[in-house]
Amino acid sequence: MTSEAITRPQEIEYHFGGAAAAPAAAQGCVFQVHYGSADFVDVSTSPARMGIAMQSDSCAVDLVENWYADSSAETTTGAILDGQMRYIELGDEILFFGELGRLADVEGSSFQSYKAILDTLHQKGFHTLVRSWNFIPQINHCPEGAIEIYQDFCKGRALAFDARGIDEFQLPAATGIGSYTTAITGYLIASKRADYLHVENPLQSPAYKYPPKFGPKSPSFARGTLHLESGHGRAQGTRFFLSGTASIRGAETMWPGDVRRQLTTLMENIRYLVSDENPHLAQQGLSMGLGDFDHFKVYFRHAKDFDIIRKLLLEDWQIAAEKLHFMNVDICRSDLLVELEGCINRAGPIAV
Ligand code: 3EB
């Protein structure tokens, strides 16, 4: 291997709307997320780019995430909140990216950002929330006389959903994870289409029903969001966005302090969620497996756990090495040691 090959960033692909079903030549990359050592937003380039600081002192991160769309889709760009949040409109889909909150006033600023995004979605007719990523620095920190940063963020976010009248069944798949960013940042996808289905996991309490001991307002997300494309004259597509998934059964953390057992429990959560043992999937005539995932992002708290987590994913769970992307960050509950998210992208339906 040349040194160039070694240092080249890893890449992953996402597709907006029906883009996965379109021929590759008819697609263009419209947005890039650079997971690495720096925060930035650059809308002067094509594609527009966002950088997210996820690299720890002991674990290098160099991952580029490419978002593709049908190049026939009309593209409109804009900004809200004085440029703090940008958006790219692509036909039936819209993408927001930028600053979601500030550490000086976590609840208030997260409420304002989410409220502005949700108001804009409402005005523009994007009524389906699809997927969001939320990167939260000092996520487990508890300022004097206050609640943890994560719980404060959840409160602001939940109040914005409440204010917009968005009920729990409309909440999208999400990731809410620690980061080395200077502010709370992230990106969010929404659609004008109604052919998305938010999925829960019977093994886990819906996050929006977690009891108050985990925070004054529960986290606002679904365990996964499924896109069942029933195109006219176009190949059908099945896309599944898996939310950040951890070692939680019911609402409780399982196996605090034991990273191996946490990984086993969370992988069983994922396996069950996407299989036809989950009535929500069986109802759709769908059954998927761990092998159907295009990629996984693996968030782990302690650098020392990297080797064992990687080994178990490769050997016990038979996940291909090139599908795994690791980031050494804190996780929303201080007893959680590892969390995975991922995406399934299939040109055709995956029938039972
Ligand atoms: C959990 O199951 C783990 O706050 O948006 C996973 C996915 C988690 C999304 C969020 C949090 C979020 O509760 C944490």
mmCIF file of C-alpha atoms and ligand atoms in Angstrom:
data_model
loop_
_atom_site.group_PDB
_atom_site.id
_atom_site.type_symbol
_atom_site.label_atom_id
_atom_site.label_comp_id
_atom_site.label_asym_id
_atom_site.label_seq_id
_atom_site.Cartn_x
_atom_site.Cartn_y
_atom_site.Cartn_z
ATOM 1 C CA MET A 1 0.000 0.000 0.000
ATOM 2 C CA THR A 2 1.325 3.466 -0.801
ATOM 3 C CA SER A 3 1.258 6.143 1.872
ATOM 4 C CA GLU A 4 -1.299 7.971 -0.264
ATOM 5 C CA ALA A 5 -3.655 4.999 -0.015
ATOM 6 C CA ILE A 6 -3.171 4.880 3.736
ATOM 7 C CA THR A 7 -3.936 8.550 4.304
ATOM 8 C CA ARG A 8 -6.880 8.844 1.926
ATOM 9 C CA PRO A 9 -10.117 9.487 3.870
ATOM 10 C CA GLN A 10 -12.680 6.751 4.190
ATOM 11 C CA GLU A 11 -15.912 7.551 2.343
ATOM 12 C CA ILE A 12 -19.568 6.718 2.840
ATOM 13 C CA GLU A 13 -22.581 7.431 0.653
ATOM 14 C CA TYR A 14 -26.106 8.572 1.350
ATOM 15 C CA HIS A 15 -28.887 9.206 -1.153
ATOM 16 C CA PHE A 16 -31.702 11.703 -0.969
ATOM 17 C CA GLY A 17 -35.202 10.544 -1.807
ATOM 18 C CA GLY A 18 -35.235 8.235 -4.814
ATOM 19 C CA ALA A 19 -31.607 8.869 -5.750
ATOM 20 C CA ALA A 20 -30.487 5.319 -4.941
ATOM 21 C CA ALA A 21 -32.767 4.017 -7.677
ATOM 22 C CA ALA A 22 -31.456 6.429 -10.320
ATOM 23 C CA PRO A 23 -28.457 5.547 -12.498
ATOM 24 C CA ALA A 24 -25.190 6.684 -10.904
ATOM 25 C CA ALA A 25 -24.430 8.970 -13.858
ATOM 26 C CA ALA A 26 -27.649 10.893 -13.206
ATOM 27 C CA GLN A 27 -26.629 11.717 -9.650
ATOM 28 C CA GLY A 28 -24.617 14.522 -8.206
ATOM 29 C CA CYS A 29 -23.023 14.976 -4.811
ATOM 30 C CA VAL A 30 -24.807 17.920 -3.199
ATOM 31 C CA PHE A 31 -23.451 17.870 0.342
ATOM 32 C CA GLN A 32 -20.361 16.563 2.100
ATOM 33 C CA VAL A 33 -19.782 16.016 5.786
ATOM 34 C CA HIS A 34 -16.119 15.866 6.830
ATOM 35 C CA TYR A 35 -15.764 13.987 10.100
ATOM 36 C CA GLY A 36 -12.319 14.897 11.365
ATOM 37 C CA SER A 37 -10.491 17.413 13.508
ATOM 38 C CA ALA A 38 -12.140 20.711 12.524
ATOM 39 C CA ASP A 39 -15.522 22.421 12.586
ATOM 40 C CA PHE A 40 -16.471 24.409 9.492
ATOM 41 C CA VAL A 41 -19.317 25.233 7.148
ATOM 42 C CA ASP A 42 -18.441 26.123 3.551
ATOM 43 C CA VAL A 43 -21.262 26.941 1.168
ATOM 44 C CA SER A 44 -18.971 28.534 -1.453
ATOM 45 C CA THR A 45 -17.905 25.104 -2.725
ATOM 46 C CA SER A 46 -19.870 22.595 -4.774
ATOM 47 C CA PRO A 47 -20.870 20.413 -3.020
ATOM 48 C CA ALA A 48 -21.415 22.521 0.117
ATOM 49 C CA ARG A 49 -19.367 21.126 2.982
ATOM 50 C CA MET A 50 -19.600 20.822 6.732
ATOM 51 C CA GLY A 51 -16.780 19.758 9.060
ATOM 52 C CA ILE A 52 -17.454 18.122 12.413
ATOM 53 C CA ALA A 53 -14.708 17.745 15.036
ATOM 54 C CA MET A 54 -14.905 14.101 16.160
ATOM 55 C CA GLN A 55 -11.214 13.246 16.456
ATOM 56 C CA SER A 56 -9.866 12.547 19.945
ATOM 57 C CA ASP A 57 -6.224 12.776 21.015
ATOM 58 C CA SER A 58 -5.929 9.006 20.714
ATOM 59 C CA CYS A 59 -8.160 8.110 17.765
ATOM 60 C CA ALA A 60 -7.763 9.656 14.298
ATOM 61 C CA VAL A 61 -10.926 10.303 12.260
ATOM 62 C CA ASP A 62 -10.886 11.076 8.527
ATOM 63 C CA LEU A 63 -14.269 10.206 7.073
ATOM 64 C CA VAL A 64 -16.088 11.936 4.205
ATOM 65 C CA GLU A 65 -19.820 11.391 3.903
ATOM 66 C CA ASN A 66 -21.225 12.152 0.430
ATOM 67 C CA TRP A 67 -24.889 12.935 -0.042
ATOM 68 C CA TYR A 68 -26.176 12.254 -3.575
ATOM 69 C CA ALA A 69 -29.334 13.508 -5.251
ATOM 70 C CA ASP A 70 -30.904 13.112 -8.694
ATOM 71 C CA SER A 71 -29.172 15.788 -10.746
ATOM 72 C CA SER A 72 -32.531 16.561 -12.393
ATOM 73 C CA ALA A 73 -33.816 17.946 -9.070
ATOM 74 C CA GLU A 74 -33.953 21.744 -8.894
ATOM 75 C CA THR A 75 -31.620 22.958 -6.139
ATOM 76 C CA THR A 76 -32.327 26.028 -4.010
ATOM 77 C CA THR A 77 -30.127 27.173 -1.144
ATOM 78 C CA GLY A 78 -30.828 29.537 1.725
ATOM 79 C CA ALA A 79 -30.164 30.427 5.325
ATOM 80 C CA ILE A 80 -32.084 31.070 8.521
ATOM 81 C CA LEU A 81 -31.054 32.452 11.933
ATOM 82 C CA ASP A 82 -28.616 34.980 10.373
ATOM 83 C CA GLY A 83 -26.714 32.258 8.546
ATOM 84 C CA GLN A 84 -26.265 30.080 11.638
ATOM 85 C CA MET A 85 -28.302 27.394 9.842
ATOM 86 C CA ARG A 86 -28.155 26.774 6.060
ATOM 87 C CA TYR A 87 -30.430 24.718 3.893
ATOM 88 C CA ILE A 88 -30.364 23.012 0.487
ATOM 89 C CA GLU A 89 -33.726 22.257 -1.112
ATOM 90 C CA LEU A 90 -33.713 19.396 -3.639
ATOM 91 C CA GLY A 91 -37.181 18.815 -5.011
ATOM 92 C CA ASP A 92 -39.004 16.682 -2.458
ATOM 93 C CA GLU A 93 -36.205 16.757 0.104
ATOM 94 C CA ILE A 94 -34.513 19.418 2.176
ATOM 95 C CA LEU A 95 -31.311 19.377 4.203
ATOM 96 C CA PHE A 96 -30.519 21.787 7.066
ATOM 97 C CA PHE A 97 -26.999 22.085 8.475
ATOM 98 C CA GLY A 98 -25.147 24.312 10.908
ATOM 99 C CA GLU A 99 -25.249 25.380 14.542
ATOM 100 C CA LEU A 100 -28.002 23.827 16.653
ATOM 101 C CA GLY A 101 -27.110 25.403 19.983
ATOM 102 C CA ARG A 102 -24.525 27.071 22.229
ATOM 103 C CA LEU A 103 -23.080 25.858 25.528
ATOM 104 C CA ALA A 104 -23.824 29.211 27.206
ATOM 105 C CA ASP A 105 -27.586 28.604 26.955
ATOM 106 C CA VAL A 106 -28.161 25.033 25.865
ATOM 107 C CA GLU A 107 -31.919 24.744 26.354
ATOM 108 C CA GLY A 108 -32.752 28.211 25.007
ATOM 109 C CA SER A 109 -30.455 28.084 21.990
ATOM 110 C CA SER A 110 -31.452 24.511 21.045
ATOM 111 C CA PHE A 111 -35.098 25.485 21.319
ATOM 112 C CA GLN A 112 -34.541 28.534 19.080
ATOM 113 C CA SER A 113 -32.638 26.561 16.429
ATOM 114 C CA TYR A 114 -35.063 23.646 16.293
ATOM 115 C CA LYS A 115 -38.042 25.991 16.374
ATOM 116 C CA ALA A 116 -36.650 27.986 13.416
ATOM 117 C CA ILE A 117 -35.961 24.774 11.447
ATOM 118 C CA LEU A 118 -39.430 23.357 12.167
ATOM 119 C CA ASP A 119 -41.128 26.659 11.294
ATOM 120 C CA THR A 120 -39.253 26.793 7.974
ATOM 121 C CA LEU A 121 -40.161 23.167 7.201
ATOM 122 C CA HIS A 122 -43.798 23.943 7.936
ATOM 123 C CA GLN A 123 -43.822 27.059 5.727
ATOM 124 C CA LYS A 124 -42.180 25.220 2.841
ATOM 125 C CA GLY A 125 -44.372 22.120 3.089
ATOM 126 C CA PHE A 126 -41.775 19.568 4.192
ATOM 127 C CA HIS A 127 -44.028 17.700 6.605
ATOM 128 C CA THR A 128 -42.019 14.504 7.053
ATOM 129 C CA LEU A 129 -38.962 14.556 9.309
ATOM 130 C CA VAL A 130 -36.543 11.887 8.059
ATOM 131 C CA ARG A 131 -33.218 11.844 9.940
ATOM 132 C CA SER A 132 -31.179 14.135 12.173
ATOM 133 C CA TRP A 133 -27.640 14.160 13.579
ATOM 134 C CA ASN A 134 -26.861 16.178 16.724
ATOM 135 C CA PHE A 135 -23.234 16.655 17.854
ATOM 136 C CA ILE A 136 -22.994 17.778 21.454
ATOM 137 C CA PRO A 137 -19.719 18.870 23.096
ATOM 138 C CA GLN A 138 -19.279 18.098 26.825
ATOM 139 C CA ILE A 139 -22.387 15.955 26.513
ATOM 140 C CA ASN A 140 -22.124 14.422 30.013
ATOM 141 C CA HIS A 141 -20.990 17.611 31.752
ATOM 142 C CA CYS A 142 -23.239 18.853 34.534
ATOM 143 C CA PRO A 143 -22.759 22.590 35.254
ATOM 144 C CA GLU A 144 -23.172 23.735 38.909
ATOM 145 C CA GLY A 145 -26.807 23.594 39.945
ATOM 146 C CA ALA A 146 -27.957 22.559 36.465
ATOM 147 C CA ILE A 147 -28.784 19.397 34.519
ATOM 148 C CA GLU A 148 -26.412 17.609 32.139
ATOM 149 C CA ILE A 149 -25.730 19.298 28.788
ATOM 150 C CA TYR A 150 -27.446 16.412 26.959
ATOM 151 C CA GLN A 151 -30.594 16.608 29.090
ATOM 152 C CA ASP A 152 -30.683 20.383 28.665
ATOM 153 C CA PHE A 153 -30.395 19.937 24.880
ATOM 154 C CA CYS A 154 -33.199 17.333 24.918
ATOM 155 C CA LYS A 155 -35.405 19.794 26.779
ATOM 156 C CA GLY A 156 -34.917 22.600 24.262
ATOM 157 C CA ARG A 157 -35.399 20.235 21.314
ATOM 158 C CA ALA A 158 -38.555 18.651 22.815
ATOM 159 C CA LEU A 159 -40.089 22.064 23.586
ATOM 160 C CA ALA A 160 -39.562 23.084 19.950
ATOM 161 C CA PHE A 161 -41.352 19.932 18.720
ATOM 162 C CA ASP A 162 -44.164 20.644 21.240
ATOM 163 C CA ALA A 163 -44.441 24.276 20.128
ATOM 164 C CA ARG A 164 -44.817 23.182 16.488
ATOM 165 C CA GLY A 165 -47.437 20.558 17.447
ATOM 166 C CA ILE A 166 -45.287 17.658 16.217
ATOM 167 C CA ASP A 167 -46.370 14.481 17.964
ATOM 168 C CA GLU A 168 -44.211 11.518 18.962
ATOM 169 C CA PHE A 169 -45.187 9.462 15.908
ATOM 170 C CA GLN A 170 -43.647 12.084 13.606
ATOM 171 C CA LEU A 171 -40.225 12.052 15.266
ATOM 172 C CA PRO A 172 -37.377 11.007 12.955
ATOM 173 C CA ALA A 173 -34.461 8.627 13.380
ATOM 174 C CA ALA A 174 -31.587 10.494 15.023
ATOM 175 C CA THR A 175 -28.170 10.483 16.548
ATOM 176 C CA GLY A 176 -27.391 12.549 19.649
ATOM 177 C CA ILE A 177 -23.737 12.008 20.451
ATOM 178 C CA GLY A 178 -20.690 13.577 22.087
ATOM 179 C CA SER A 179 -18.232 15.575 19.975
ATOM 180 C CA TYR A 180 -15.261 17.922 20.109
ATOM 181 C CA THR A 181 -17.195 20.662 18.303
ATOM 182 C CA THR A 182 -17.195 24.182 19.751
ATOM 183 C CA ALA A 183 -20.987 24.468 19.599
ATOM 184 C CA ILE A 184 -23.877 22.015 19.275
ATOM 185 C CA THR A 185 -23.948 21.377 15.524
ATOM 186 C CA GLY A 186 -25.661 18.991 13.173
ATOM 187 C CA TYR A 187 -27.764 18.338 10.113
ATOM 188 C CA LEU A 188 -31.317 17.243 9.440
ATOM 189 C CA ILE A 189 -33.232 15.830 6.468
ATOM 190 C CA ALA A 190 -36.961 16.322 5.840
ATOM 191 C CA SER A 191 -39.263 15.490 2.930
ATOM 192 C CA LYS A 192 -42.502 16.524 1.233
ATOM 193 C CA ARG A 193 -43.265 12.866 0.644
ATOM 194 C CA ALA A 194 -45.323 10.735 3.016
ATOM 195 C CA ASP A 195 -43.779 7.347 2.158
ATOM 196 C CA TYR A 196 -41.510 7.292 5.200
ATOM 197 C CA LEU A 197 -42.272 5.174 8.241
ATOM 198 C CA HIS A 198 -40.758 5.728 11.688
ATOM 199 C CA VAL A 199 -40.038 2.423 13.404
ATOM 200 C CA GLU A 200 -39.793 1.514 17.104
ATOM 201 C CA ASN A 201 -38.073 -1.462 18.748
ATOM 202 C CA PRO A 202 -40.267 -3.587 21.077
ATOM 203 C CA LEU A 203 -37.095 -4.485 23.034
ATOM 204 C CA GLN A 204 -36.617 -0.831 23.914
ATOM 205 C CA SER A 205 -38.876 1.818 25.368
ATOM 206 C CA PRO A 206 -39.538 4.500 22.774
ATOM 207 C CA ALA A 207 -36.996 7.202 23.675
ATOM 208 C CA TYR A 208 -39.817 9.774 23.864
ATOM 209 C CA LYS A 209 -41.272 7.687 26.747
ATOM 210 C CA TYR A 210 -38.128 7.450 28.888
ATOM 211 C CA PRO A 211 -39.028 8.215 32.551
ATOM 212 C CA PRO A 212 -38.071 11.600 34.102
ATOM 213 C CA LYS A 213 -34.990 10.204 35.885
ATOM 214 C CA PHE A 214 -33.240 10.403 32.491
ATOM 215 C CA GLY A 215 -34.105 14.083 32.093
ATOM 216 C CA PRO A 216 -37.004 16.536 32.393
ATOM 217 C CA LYS A 217 -37.938 16.070 28.712
ATOM 218 C CA SER A 218 -37.369 12.780 26.899
ATOM 219 C CA PRO A 219 -35.172 12.549 23.806
ATOM 220 C CA SER A 220 -37.140 13.252 20.611
ATOM 221 C CA PHE A 221 -36.376 10.477 18.145
ATOM 222 C CA ALA A 222 -37.549 7.177 16.643
ATOM 223 C CA ARG A 223 -35.370 4.034 16.603
ATOM 224 C CA GLY A 224 -35.281 4.063 12.817
ATOM 225 C CA THR A 225 -36.880 5.584 9.732
ATOM 226 C CA LEU A 226 -37.792 3.484 6.722
ATOM 227 C CA HIS A 227 -38.297 4.828 3.196
ATOM 228 C CA LEU A 228 -40.432 2.542 1.060
ATOM 229 C CA GLU A 229 -40.206 3.907 -2.410
ATOM 230 C CA SER A 230 -43.024 2.846 -4.715
ATOM 231 C CA GLY A 231 -41.795 4.582 -7.849
ATOM 232 C CA HIS A 232 -43.801 4.712 -11.069
ATOM 233 C CA GLY A 233 -41.760 3.145 -13.823
ATOM 234 C CA ARG A 234 -38.733 3.312 -11.588
ATOM 235 C CA ALA A 235 -37.035 0.584 -9.576
ATOM 236 C CA GLN A 236 -38.344 0.301 -6.065
ATOM 237 C CA GLY A 237 -35.975 1.190 -3.276
ATOM 238 C CA THR A 238 -35.756 0.376 0.393
ATOM 239 C CA ARG A 239 -33.787 2.715 2.597
ATOM 240 C CA PHE A 240 -33.471 2.445 6.351
ATOM 241 C CA PHE A 241 -31.883 4.998 8.660
ATOM 242 C CA LEU A 242 -30.817 3.363 11.937
ATOM 243 C CA SER A 243 -30.686 5.743 14.903
ATOM 244 C CA GLY A 244 -27.826 5.680 17.351
ATOM 245 C CA THR A 245 -28.374 2.410 19.234
ATOM 246 C CA ALA A 246 -26.898 1.536 22.610
ATOM 247 C CA SER A 247 -27.132 -1.107 25.332
ATOM 248 C CA ILE A 248 -30.578 -0.069 26.531
ATOM 249 C CA ARG A 249 -33.459 -2.491 27.249
ATOM 250 C CA GLY A 250 -36.756 -0.957 28.213
ATOM 251 C CA ALA A 251 -35.437 2.402 29.370
ATOM 252 C CA GLU A 252 -32.496 1.058 31.418
ATOM 253 C CA THR A 253 -28.804 0.878 30.592
ATOM 254 C CA MET A 254 -27.705 -2.774 30.519
ATOM 255 C CA TRP A 255 -24.225 -3.903 31.638
ATOM 256 C CA PRO A 256 -22.683 -0.674 32.948
ATOM 257 C CA GLY A 257 -18.894 -1.055 32.955
ATOM 258 C CA ASP A 258 -18.871 -4.076 30.587
ATOM 259 C CA VAL A 259 -18.141 -3.026 27.016
ATOM 260 C CA ARG A 260 -18.357 -6.581 25.595
ATOM 261 C CA ARG A 261 -21.820 -7.226 26.968
ATOM 262 C CA GLN A 262 -22.945 -3.715 25.993
ATOM 263 C CA LEU A 263 -21.904 -4.423 22.413
ATOM 264 C CA THR A 264 -23.746 -7.771 22.392
ATOM 265 C CA THR A 265 -26.931 -6.173 23.745
ATOM 266 C CA LEU A 266 -26.899 -3.282 21.307
ATOM 267 C CA MET A 267 -26.201 -5.564 18.317
ATOM 268 C CA GLU A 268 -29.135 -7.736 19.380
ATOM 269 C CA ASN A 269 -31.231 -4.552 19.568
ATOM 270 C CA ILE A 270 -30.279 -3.687 15.975
ATOM 271 C CA ARG A 271 -30.727 -7.241 14.681
ATOM 272 C CA TYR A 272 -34.217 -7.448 16.205
ATOM 273 C CA LEU A 273 -35.239 -3.932 15.103
ATOM 274 C CA VAL A 274 -34.662 -4.635 11.402
ATOM 275 C CA SER A 275 -35.842 -8.279 11.346
ATOM 276 C CA ASP A 276 -39.359 -9.590 10.784
ATOM 277 C CA GLU A 277 -39.462 -10.521 14.499
ATOM 278 C CA ASN A 278 -40.224 -6.816 14.898
ATOM 279 C CA PRO A 279 -43.966 -6.538 14.140
ATOM 280 C CA HIS A 280 -43.450 -3.011 12.774
ATOM 281 C CA LEU A 281 -41.288 -4.494 9.991
ATOM 282 C CA ALA A 282 -43.279 -7.686 9.472
ATOM 283 C CA GLN A 283 -46.359 -5.489 8.863
ATOM 284 C CA GLN A 284 -44.506 -3.946 5.918
ATOM 285 C CA GLY A 285 -43.601 -7.385 4.554
ATOM 286 C CA LEU A 286 -39.963 -6.599 5.285
ATOM 287 C CA SER A 287 -37.130 -8.484 6.876
ATOM 288 C CA MET A 288 -33.582 -7.160 6.912
ATOM 289 C CA GLY A 289 -30.363 -8.322 8.506
ATOM 290 C CA LEU A 290 -27.087 -6.889 9.789
ATOM 291 C CA GLY A 291 -25.492 -7.841 6.449
ATOM 292 C CA ASP A 292 -27.831 -5.450 4.618
ATOM 293 C CA PHE A 293 -26.232 -2.363 6.156
ATOM 294 C CA ASP A 294 -24.036 -0.216 3.888
ATOM 295 C CA HIS A 295 -22.033 1.091 6.814
ATOM 296 C CA PHE A 296 -22.003 1.564 10.568
ATOM 297 C CA LYS A 297 -20.609 4.445 12.586
ATOM 298 C CA VAL A 298 -19.251 3.125 15.865
ATOM 299 C CA TYR A 299 -19.037 5.620 18.728
ATOM 300 C CA PHE A 300 -16.951 4.438 21.699
ATOM 301 C CA ARG A 301 -16.172 6.214 24.977
ATOM 302 C CA HIS A 302 -12.775 4.792 25.960
ATOM 303 C CA ALA A 303 -9.846 4.576 23.510
ATOM 304 C CA LYS A 304 -8.730 1.376 25.274
ATOM 305 C CA ASP A 305 -11.937 -0.385 24.141
ATOM 306 C CA PHE A 306 -11.290 0.132 20.408
ATOM 307 C CA ASP A 307 -9.493 -3.197 19.791
ATOM 308 C CA ILE A 308 -12.085 -5.364 21.495
ATOM 309 C CA ILE A 309 -15.068 -3.567 19.906
ATOM 310 C CA ARG A 310 -13.544 -3.900 16.431
ATOM 311 C CA LYS A 311 -12.637 -7.562 16.964
ATOM 312 C CA LEU A 312 -16.130 -8.472 18.190
ATOM 313 C CA LEU A 313 -17.829 -6.657 15.293
ATOM 314 C CA LEU A 314 -15.598 -8.407 12.736
ATOM 315 C CA GLU A 315 -15.582 -11.876 14.248
ATOM 316 C CA ASP A 316 -18.761 -12.363 16.275
ATOM 317 C CA TRP A 317 -21.027 -10.172 14.146
ATOM 318 C CA GLN A 318 -19.331 -10.738 10.781
ATOM 319 C CA ILE A 319 -19.419 -7.068 9.785
ATOM 320 C CA ALA A 320 -17.006 -6.321 6.915
ATOM 321 C CA ALA A 321 -14.075 -4.136 8.045
ATOM 322 C CA GLU A 322 -14.671 -1.524 5.309
ATOM 323 C CA LYS A 323 -18.225 -0.913 6.591
ATOM 324 C CA LEU A 324 -17.024 0.209 10.039
ATOM 325 C CA HIS A 325 -16.181 3.821 10.922
ATOM 326 C CA PHE A 326 -14.998 4.514 14.476
ATOM 327 C CA MET A 327 -15.168 7.685 16.557
ATOM 328 C CA ASN A 328 -13.855 8.038 20.118
ATOM 329 C CA VAL A 329 -16.424 10.333 21.753
ATOM 330 C CA ASP A 330 -18.635 10.505 24.839
ATOM 331 C CA ILE A 331 -22.135 9.028 24.714
ATOM 332 C CA CYS A 332 -25.343 10.611 26.047
ATOM 333 C CA ARG A 333 -25.573 8.567 29.266
ATOM 334 C CA SER A 334 -22.340 8.409 31.268
ATOM 335 C CA ASP A 335 -22.747 4.632 31.773
ATOM 336 C CA LEU A 336 -22.936 3.906 28.025
ATOM 337 C CA LEU A 337 -19.606 2.789 26.526
ATOM 338 C CA VAL A 338 -20.481 2.124 22.875
ATOM 339 C CA GLU A 339 -23.182 3.079 20.354
ATOM 340 C CA LEU A 340 -23.788 2.248 16.658
ATOM 341 C CA GLU A 341 -25.797 3.864 13.879
ATOM 342 C CA GLY A 342 -26.043 2.870 10.238
ATOM 343 C CA CYS A 343 -27.924 2.877 6.956
ATOM 344 C CA ILE A 344 -29.435 0.320 4.597
ATOM 345 C CA ASN A 345 -29.767 1.257 0.929
ATOM 346 C CA ARG A 346 -31.294 -1.212 -1.470
ATOM 347 C CA ALA A 347 -32.361 -0.702 -5.058
ATOM 348 C CA GLY A 348 -35.152 -3.263 -4.721
ATOM 349 C CA PRO A 349 -37.572 -4.248 -1.975
ATOM 350 C CA ILE A 350 -36.355 -6.614 0.751
ATOM 351 C CA ALA A 351 -39.284 -8.986 1.138
ATOM 352 C CA VAL A 352 -39.843 -11.519 3.902
HETATM 353 C C1 3EB B 1 -30.585 6.041 23.423
HETATM 354 O O1 3EB B 1 -31.042 5.013 22.926
HETATM 355 C C2 3EB B 1 -29.142 6.385 23.125
HETATM 356 O O2 3EB B 1 -30.894 12.338 21.520
HETATM 357 O O3 3EB B 1 -31.103 12.280 19.349
HETATM 358 C C3 3EB B 1 -29.572 7.660 20.436
HETATM 359 C C4 3EB B 1 -30.061 8.259 19.278
HETATM 360 C C5 3EB B 1 -29.457 8.408 21.589
HETATM 361 C C6 3EB B 1 -30.467 9.607 19.278
HETATM 362 C C7 3EB B 1 -30.817 11.745 20.438
HETATM 363 C C8 3EB B 1 -29.855 9.751 21.584
HETATM 364 C C9 3EB B 1 -30.371 10.338 20.440
HETATM 365 O O4 3EB B 1 -31.253 6.774 24.171
HETATM 366 C C10 3EB B 1 -28.897 7.818 22.840
#
